[in-house]
Amino acid sequence: MTDVWQSVMDHAVAVARRAGDVVRAALRDERTVMTKTSSVDLVTQTDQKVEKLIIQSVKEKFPTHRFIGEESVAAGEACDLTDSPTWIIDPIDGTTNFVHAFPFVAVSIGFSVNKQMEFGVVYSCLEDKMFTARRGKGAFCNGSPLQVSAQEDIKQSIIATEFGSSRDPEAVDHIFSSLRSILCIPVHGVRGAGTAAINMCLVASGCVEAYYEIGIHVWDVAAGSLIVSEAGGVLMDVDGGVVDLMSRRIIAANNRNVAERIIKEISSFSPARDDPWKLTD
């Protein structure tokens, strides 16, 4: 049976590599930094340049496809996921890392049809690692198959999370209360790459057992979610239900036992869905 989306995925991989060239070139030059919602919610001209490059390239080849892009939404475009073929783009996942030349910066491209992820591409630019997944066909890094960790005991696990861009004291208290609960299980350690996409790829690679975060956006996790599931992992909402990529809440884990233990530890600190720990947009 013909895979009708393979040529689309091939284009995504190619344009992600081109975007990576732009990112690496920008790191050699002075980076112009701007802010969005707060002094720690950063955006650069390179974010905007990369998103424009990807969207223009796709429009030329697939003119009927739709887009959800981080910088486009920041500029006022709607963030609506429909049944139409849709590219979900984070041009630079890890902008703060990029600004500081911290070596985890990713171009993340997810592709959805009928609100279902068909493929995900995450290019870790500075590591030159291309993570890919196609629905039902597995996950890979530079062509080698990925498999989540077989660890069943959360006490023998590393957990990844991030701290968001809000410095509101109440939001910070929520974050550190949940983090304290996770550490006191106890787990082997807590890590964070500074990019949701790479954190999820670390789960898929078996390097960490789980990643959780509240306050992320669909462009942060669309590609990585499929990479995790195709590597044998599980995706859940922080309340234990089915994950909704538009909800700004996710747990990606190597297995359900680890995911459910994280849910147990952080559930008392999880707010209503419409108030994701007061994290900024």
mmCIF file of C-alpha atoms in Angstrom:
data_model
loop_
_atom_site.group_PDB
_atom_site.id
_atom_site.type_symbol
_atom_site.label_atom_id
_atom_site.label_comp_id
_atom_site.label_asym_id
_atom_site.label_seq_id
_atom_site.Cartn_x
_atom_site.Cartn_y
_atom_site.Cartn_z
ATOM 1 C CA MET A 1 0.000 0.000 0.000
ATOM 2 C CA THR A 2 1.371 3.409 -0.971
ATOM 3 C CA ASP A 3 2.384 5.677 1.899
ATOM 4 C CA VAL A 4 0.885 8.953 0.749
ATOM 5 C CA TRP A 5 2.679 11.020 3.394
ATOM 6 C CA GLN A 6 6.229 9.727 2.882
ATOM 7 C CA SER A 7 7.167 12.453 0.411
ATOM 8 C CA VAL A 8 5.830 15.034 2.858
ATOM 9 C CA MET A 9 7.993 13.596 5.623
ATOM 10 C CA ASP A 10 11.021 13.543 3.326
ATOM 11 C CA HIS A 11 10.477 17.233 2.675
ATOM 12 C CA ALA A 12 10.193 17.909 6.413
ATOM 13 C CA VAL A 13 13.533 16.207 7.077
ATOM 14 C CA ALA A 14 15.195 18.162 4.270
ATOM 15 C CA VAL A 15 13.842 21.526 5.389
ATOM 16 C CA ALA A 16 14.735 20.767 9.026
ATOM 17 C CA ARG A 17 18.348 20.268 7.935
ATOM 18 C CA ARG A 18 18.255 23.575 6.052
ATOM 19 C CA ALA A 19 16.834 25.231 9.146
ATOM 20 C CA GLY A 20 19.632 23.695 11.207
ATOM 21 C CA ASP A 21 22.192 25.316 8.896
ATOM 22 C CA VAL A 22 20.548 28.691 9.575
ATOM 23 C CA VAL A 23 20.642 28.100 13.332
ATOM 24 C CA ARG A 24 24.311 27.100 13.343
ATOM 25 C CA ALA A 25 25.257 30.071 11.175
ATOM 26 C CA ALA A 26 23.398 32.424 13.517
ATOM 27 C CA LEU A 27 25.319 31.075 16.496
ATOM 28 C CA ARG A 28 28.499 32.347 14.878
ATOM 29 C CA ASP A 29 27.070 35.852 14.621
ATOM 30 C CA GLU A 30 25.603 38.341 17.062
ATOM 31 C CA ARG A 31 22.101 37.263 18.084
ATOM 32 C CA THR A 32 19.404 39.925 18.332
ATOM 33 C CA VAL A 33 17.216 39.029 21.298
ATOM 34 C CA MET A 34 13.670 40.273 21.916
ATOM 35 C CA THR A 35 11.059 39.357 24.518
ATOM 36 C CA LYS A 36 7.452 38.229 24.217
ATOM 37 C CA THR A 37 5.373 37.987 27.379
ATOM 38 C CA SER A 38 8.150 38.525 29.932
ATOM 39 C CA SER A 39 11.844 39.279 30.296
ATOM 40 C CA VAL A 40 12.619 35.538 30.239
ATOM 41 C CA ASP A 41 10.241 34.617 27.377
ATOM 42 C CA LEU A 42 12.665 35.168 24.525
ATOM 43 C CA VAL A 43 12.472 35.297 20.750
ATOM 44 C CA THR A 44 15.167 36.043 18.186
ATOM 45 C CA GLN A 45 15.247 37.058 14.565
ATOM 46 C CA THR A 46 16.487 33.545 13.850
ATOM 47 C CA ASP A 47 13.259 32.024 15.267
ATOM 48 C CA GLN A 48 11.291 34.169 12.832
ATOM 49 C CA LYS A 49 13.668 33.526 9.924
ATOM 50 C CA VAL A 50 13.564 29.749 10.384
ATOM 51 C CA GLU A 51 9.766 29.610 10.641
ATOM 52 C CA LYS A 52 9.448 31.714 7.494
ATOM 53 C CA LEU A 53 11.897 29.420 5.669
ATOM 54 C CA ILE A 54 9.933 26.294 6.606
ATOM 55 C CA ILE A 55 6.512 27.714 5.795
ATOM 56 C CA GLN A 56 7.549 29.201 2.445
ATOM 57 C CA SER A 57 9.193 25.930 1.462
ATOM 58 C CA VAL A 58 6.068 23.945 2.336
ATOM 59 C CA LYS A 59 3.709 26.377 0.606
ATOM 60 C CA GLU A 60 5.666 25.983 -2.629
ATOM 61 C CA LYS A 61 5.447 22.177 -2.541
ATOM 62 C CA PHE A 62 2.163 21.560 -0.689
ATOM 63 C CA PRO A 63 0.055 24.694 -1.203
ATOM 64 C CA THR A 64 -3.128 23.316 0.397
ATOM 65 C CA HIS A 65 -1.519 22.412 3.728
ATOM 66 C CA ARG A 66 -2.183 24.407 6.887
ATOM 67 C CA PHE A 67 0.238 25.577 9.588
ATOM 68 C CA ILE A 68 0.485 26.121 13.310
ATOM 69 C CA GLY A 69 3.762 27.911 13.983
ATOM 70 C CA GLU A 70 4.991 29.336 17.269
ATOM 71 C CA GLU A 71 6.007 32.691 15.840
ATOM 72 C CA SER A 72 2.932 32.929 13.609
ATOM 73 C CA VAL A 73 0.679 32.414 16.629
ATOM 74 C CA ALA A 74 2.717 34.965 18.601
ATOM 75 C CA ALA A 75 2.065 37.412 15.758
ATOM 76 C CA GLY A 76 -1.692 36.893 16.087
ATOM 77 C CA GLU A 77 -2.602 33.922 13.890
ATOM 78 C CA ALA A 78 -5.076 31.382 15.244
ATOM 79 C CA CYS A 79 -3.867 28.222 16.935
ATOM 80 C CA ASP A 80 -6.493 25.826 15.597
ATOM 81 C CA LEU A 81 -5.890 22.153 14.884
ATOM 82 C CA THR A 82 -8.333 20.939 12.227
ATOM 83 C CA ASP A 83 -8.684 17.735 10.208
ATOM 84 C CA SER A 84 -6.706 19.270 7.337
ATOM 85 C CA PRO A 85 -3.069 18.293 6.750
ATOM 86 C CA THR A 86 -1.283 20.584 9.201
ATOM 87 C CA TRP A 87 2.379 21.350 9.854
ATOM 88 C CA ILE A 88 3.035 22.116 13.533
ATOM 89 C CA ILE A 89 6.294 24.027 13.750
ATOM 90 C CA ASP A 90 8.614 25.161 16.506
ATOM 91 C CA PRO A 91 11.417 26.844 14.539
ATOM 92 C CA ILE A 92 13.777 26.942 17.510
ATOM 93 C CA ASP A 93 12.736 24.842 20.476
ATOM 94 C CA GLY A 94 15.103 26.042 23.158
ATOM 95 C CA THR A 95 15.388 29.727 22.276
ATOM 96 C CA THR A 96 16.953 30.579 25.641
ATOM 97 C CA ASN A 97 19.506 27.821 25.019
ATOM 98 C CA PHE A 98 20.159 29.315 21.581
ATOM 99 C CA VAL A 99 20.670 32.805 23.028
ATOM 100 C CA HIS A 100 23.259 31.462 25.459
ATOM 101 C CA ALA A 101 24.782 28.913 23.032
ATOM 102 C CA PHE A 102 23.732 26.135 25.416
ATOM 103 C CA PRO A 103 24.077 23.096 23.169
ATOM 104 C CA PHE A 104 20.491 21.783 23.004
ATOM 105 C CA VAL A 105 18.556 23.569 20.283
ATOM 106 C CA ALA A 106 16.001 21.841 18.097
ATOM 107 C CA VAL A 107 13.901 22.400 15.010
ATOM 108 C CA SER A 108 10.621 20.588 15.641
ATOM 109 C CA ILE A 109 8.132 19.723 12.874
ATOM 110 C CA GLY A 110 5.024 17.652 13.448
ATOM 111 C CA PHE A 111 2.490 16.770 10.777
ATOM 112 C CA SER A 112 -1.144 16.024 11.590
ATOM 113 C CA VAL A 113 -4.039 14.744 9.470
ATOM 114 C CA ASN A 114 -7.529 14.330 10.953
ATOM 115 C CA LYS A 115 -6.016 15.545 14.249
ATOM 116 C CA GLN A 116 -3.708 12.519 14.294
ATOM 117 C CA MET A 117 0.064 12.803 14.111
ATOM 118 C CA GLU A 118 1.368 11.182 10.938
ATOM 119 C CA PHE A 119 5.057 11.980 11.398
ATOM 120 C CA GLY A 120 7.406 13.891 13.643
ATOM 121 C CA VAL A 121 10.825 15.362 12.926
ATOM 122 C CA VAL A 122 13.091 16.818 15.618
ATOM 123 C CA TYR A 123 16.517 18.012 14.507
ATOM 124 C CA SER A 124 18.943 18.682 17.352
ATOM 125 C CA CYS A 125 21.006 21.187 15.390
ATOM 126 C CA LEU A 126 24.186 21.417 17.435
ATOM 127 C CA GLU A 127 24.385 17.670 18.035
ATOM 128 C CA ASP A 128 23.509 16.946 14.380
ATOM 129 C CA LYS A 129 20.956 14.369 15.512
ATOM 130 C CA MET A 130 17.891 13.856 13.329
ATOM 131 C CA PHE A 131 15.046 12.194 15.248
ATOM 132 C CA THR A 132 12.175 10.948 13.103
ATOM 133 C CA ALA A 133 9.017 8.900 13.482
ATOM 134 C CA ARG A 134 6.281 7.816 11.105
ATOM 135 C CA ARG A 135 2.990 6.546 12.503
ATOM 136 C CA GLY A 136 3.122 2.751 12.716
ATOM 137 C CA LYS A 137 6.694 2.557 11.395
ATOM 138 C CA GLY A 138 8.909 3.196 14.402
ATOM 139 C CA ALA A 139 11.197 5.963 15.614
ATOM 140 C CA PHE A 140 14.802 6.617 14.645
ATOM 141 C CA CYS A 141 17.830 8.802 15.339
ATOM 142 C CA ASN A 142 20.087 9.292 12.338
ATOM 143 C CA GLY A 143 18.543 6.149 10.895
ATOM 144 C CA SER A 144 19.072 3.920 13.945
ATOM 145 C CA PRO A 145 15.965 2.550 15.702
ATOM 146 C CA LEU A 146 14.947 4.046 19.028
ATOM 147 C CA GLN A 147 13.549 2.133 21.999
ATOM 148 C CA VAL A 148 12.447 3.491 25.366
ATOM 149 C CA SER A 149 14.068 2.295 28.586
ATOM 150 C CA ALA A 150 12.910 -1.035 30.000
ATOM 151 C CA GLN A 151 13.169 0.280 33.578
ATOM 152 C CA GLU A 152 9.957 -0.407 35.539
ATOM 153 C CA ASP A 153 11.042 1.036 38.895
ATOM 154 C CA ILE A 154 10.714 4.814 39.105
ATOM 155 C CA LYS A 155 13.265 4.782 41.947
ATOM 156 C CA GLN A 156 15.813 3.653 39.371
ATOM 157 C CA SER A 157 14.780 6.346 36.904
ATOM 158 C CA ILE A 158 15.784 9.774 35.649
ATOM 159 C CA ILE A 159 12.879 12.185 35.138
ATOM 160 C CA ALA A 160 12.997 15.239 32.870
ATOM 161 C CA THR A 161 11.016 18.444 33.314
ATOM 162 C CA GLU A 162 11.319 22.199 32.752
ATOM 163 C CA PHE A 163 10.598 25.321 34.794
ATOM 164 C CA GLY A 164 8.722 27.483 32.281
ATOM 165 C CA SER A 165 9.086 31.206 31.695
ATOM 166 C CA SER A 166 6.842 32.524 34.460
ATOM 167 C CA ARG A 167 8.527 33.976 37.521
ATOM 168 C CA ASP A 168 5.243 34.533 39.328
ATOM 169 C CA PRO A 169 5.889 33.319 42.897
ATOM 170 C CA GLU A 170 2.743 31.162 42.985
ATOM 171 C CA ALA A 171 3.656 29.460 39.715
ATOM 172 C CA VAL A 172 7.210 28.868 40.934
ATOM 173 C CA ASP A 173 5.852 27.380 44.168
ATOM 174 C CA HIS A 174 3.701 24.914 42.169
ATOM 175 C CA ILE A 175 6.684 23.873 40.072
ATOM 176 C CA PHE A 176 9.013 23.288 42.998
ATOM 177 C CA SER A 177 6.388 21.557 45.115
ATOM 178 C CA SER A 178 5.857 18.975 42.387
ATOM 179 C CA LEU A 179 9.596 18.714 41.803
ATOM 180 C CA ARG A 180 10.179 18.057 45.504
ATOM 181 C CA SER A 181 7.636 15.227 45.431
ATOM 182 C CA ILE A 182 9.353 13.624 42.446
ATOM 183 C CA LEU A 183 12.823 13.914 43.997
ATOM 184 C CA CYS A 184 11.647 12.470 47.306
ATOM 185 C CA ILE A 185 10.257 9.246 45.772
ATOM 186 C CA PRO A 186 13.358 9.092 45.470
ATOM 187 C CA VAL A 187 14.398 9.004 41.814
ATOM 188 C CA HIS A 188 17.956 8.763 40.540
ATOM 189 C CA GLY A 189 17.790 12.335 39.293
ATOM 190 C CA VAL A 190 15.886 15.107 37.557
ATOM 191 C CA ARG A 191 17.147 16.656 34.343
ATOM 192 C CA GLY A 192 16.040 19.189 31.750
ATOM 193 C CA ALA A 193 17.555 19.924 28.350
ATOM 194 C CA GLY A 194 15.802 23.279 28.069
ATOM 195 C CA THR A 195 13.698 22.063 25.148
ATOM 196 C CA ALA A 196 10.569 19.925 25.297
ATOM 197 C CA ALA A 197 11.305 18.326 21.936
ATOM 198 C CA ILE A 198 14.739 17.076 22.984
ATOM 199 C CA ASN A 199 13.454 15.976 26.405
ATOM 200 C CA MET A 200 10.911 13.788 24.609
ATOM 201 C CA CYS A 201 13.575 12.425 22.284
ATOM 202 C CA LEU A 202 15.639 11.511 25.360
ATOM 203 C CA VAL A 203 12.658 9.477 26.596
ATOM 204 C CA ALA A 204 12.420 7.789 23.187
ATOM 205 C CA SER A 205 16.159 7.083 23.263
ATOM 206 C CA GLY A 206 15.996 5.395 26.666
ATOM 207 C CA CYS A 207 18.236 8.022 28.312
ATOM 208 C CA VAL A 208 15.526 9.162 30.720
ATOM 209 C CA GLU A 209 12.422 7.317 31.792
ATOM 210 C CA ALA A 210 9.908 10.156 31.662
ATOM 211 C CA TYR A 211 9.301 13.817 30.915
ATOM 212 C CA TYR A 212 6.447 15.896 32.307
ATOM 213 C CA GLU A 213 5.472 19.536 31.960
ATOM 214 C CA ILE A 214 2.498 21.846 32.320
ATOM 215 C CA GLY A 215 2.435 25.052 30.270
ATOM 216 C CA ILE A 216 3.915 23.730 27.032
ATOM 217 C CA HIS A 217 2.285 24.352 23.637
ATOM 218 C CA VAL A 218 1.352 22.017 20.812
ATOM 219 C CA TRP A 219 4.402 23.058 18.753
ATOM 220 C CA ASP A 220 6.677 22.031 21.647
ATOM 221 C CA VAL A 221 5.425 18.442 21.772
ATOM 222 C CA ALA A 222 3.680 17.530 18.501
ATOM 223 C CA ALA A 223 6.696 15.941 16.825
ATOM 224 C CA GLY A 224 8.180 14.515 20.013
ATOM 225 C CA SER A 225 4.926 12.869 21.049
ATOM 226 C CA LEU A 226 4.954 10.579 18.022
ATOM 227 C CA ILE A 227 8.667 9.870 18.428
ATOM 228 C CA VAL A 228 8.009 8.708 22.012
ATOM 229 C CA SER A 229 5.011 6.540 21.151
ATOM 230 C CA GLU A 230 6.721 4.969 18.125
ATOM 231 C CA ALA A 231 9.716 4.132 20.355
ATOM 232 C CA GLY A 232 7.364 2.157 22.612
ATOM 233 C CA GLY A 233 6.558 4.850 25.172
ATOM 234 C CA VAL A 234 3.266 6.139 26.547
ATOM 235 C CA LEU A 235 1.644 9.575 26.571
ATOM 236 C CA MET A 236 -0.758 10.692 29.293
ATOM 237 C CA ASP A 237 -2.347 13.819 30.660
ATOM 238 C CA VAL A 238 -1.153 14.852 34.109
ATOM 239 C CA ASP A 239 -4.591 13.946 35.470
ATOM 240 C CA GLY A 240 -4.211 10.387 34.154
ATOM 241 C CA GLY A 241 -6.443 10.737 31.122
ATOM 242 C CA VAL A 242 -5.726 10.603 27.410
ATOM 243 C CA VAL A 243 -3.298 13.307 26.360
ATOM 244 C CA ASP A 244 -4.622 16.222 24.298
ATOM 245 C CA LEU A 245 -1.748 17.958 22.524
ATOM 246 C CA MET A 246 -3.672 21.239 22.617
ATOM 247 C CA SER A 247 -4.135 21.138 26.405
ATOM 248 C CA ARG A 248 -0.644 22.319 27.405
ATOM 249 C CA ARG A 249 -0.147 19.320 29.707
ATOM 250 C CA ILE A 250 1.788 16.120 29.068
ATOM 251 C CA ILE A 251 3.602 13.163 30.553
ATOM 252 C CA ALA A 252 5.747 11.107 28.174
ATOM 253 C CA ALA A 253 7.136 7.960 29.781
ATOM 254 C CA ASN A 254 8.758 4.653 28.979
ATOM 255 C CA ASN A 255 5.813 2.769 30.486
ATOM 256 C CA ARG A 256 2.472 3.297 32.173
ATOM 257 C CA ASN A 257 3.721 2.399 35.669
ATOM 258 C CA VAL A 258 6.267 5.211 35.676
ATOM 259 C CA ALA A 259 3.753 7.666 34.207
ATOM 260 C CA GLU A 260 1.121 6.812 36.816
ATOM 261 C CA ARG A 261 3.588 7.243 39.685
ATOM 262 C CA ILE A 262 4.462 10.724 38.415
ATOM 263 C CA ILE A 263 0.751 11.541 38.185
ATOM 264 C CA LYS A 264 0.295 10.406 41.786
ATOM 265 C CA GLU A 265 3.106 12.639 43.014
ATOM 266 C CA ILE A 266 2.172 15.812 41.161
ATOM 267 C CA SER A 267 -1.641 15.521 41.134
ATOM 268 C CA SER A 268 -2.095 17.550 44.315
ATOM 269 C CA PHE A 269 -0.241 20.445 42.702
ATOM 270 C CA SER A 270 -2.007 20.362 39.323
ATOM 271 C CA PRO A 271 -4.432 23.232 38.715
ATOM 272 C CA ALA A 272 -7.453 23.481 36.462
ATOM 273 C CA ARG A 273 -6.834 22.938 32.761
ATOM 274 C CA ASP A 274 -7.433 26.600 31.978
ATOM 275 C CA ASP A 275 -4.828 27.779 34.499
ATOM 276 C CA PRO A 276 -1.659 25.792 33.729
ATOM 277 C CA TRP A 277 0.357 26.807 36.785
ATOM 278 C CA LYS A 278 0.002 30.423 35.634
ATOM 279 C CA LEU A 279 2.750 29.808 33.104
ATOM 280 C CA THR A 280 2.969 32.501 30.443
ATOM 281 C CA ASP A 281 1.965 31.957 26.826
#
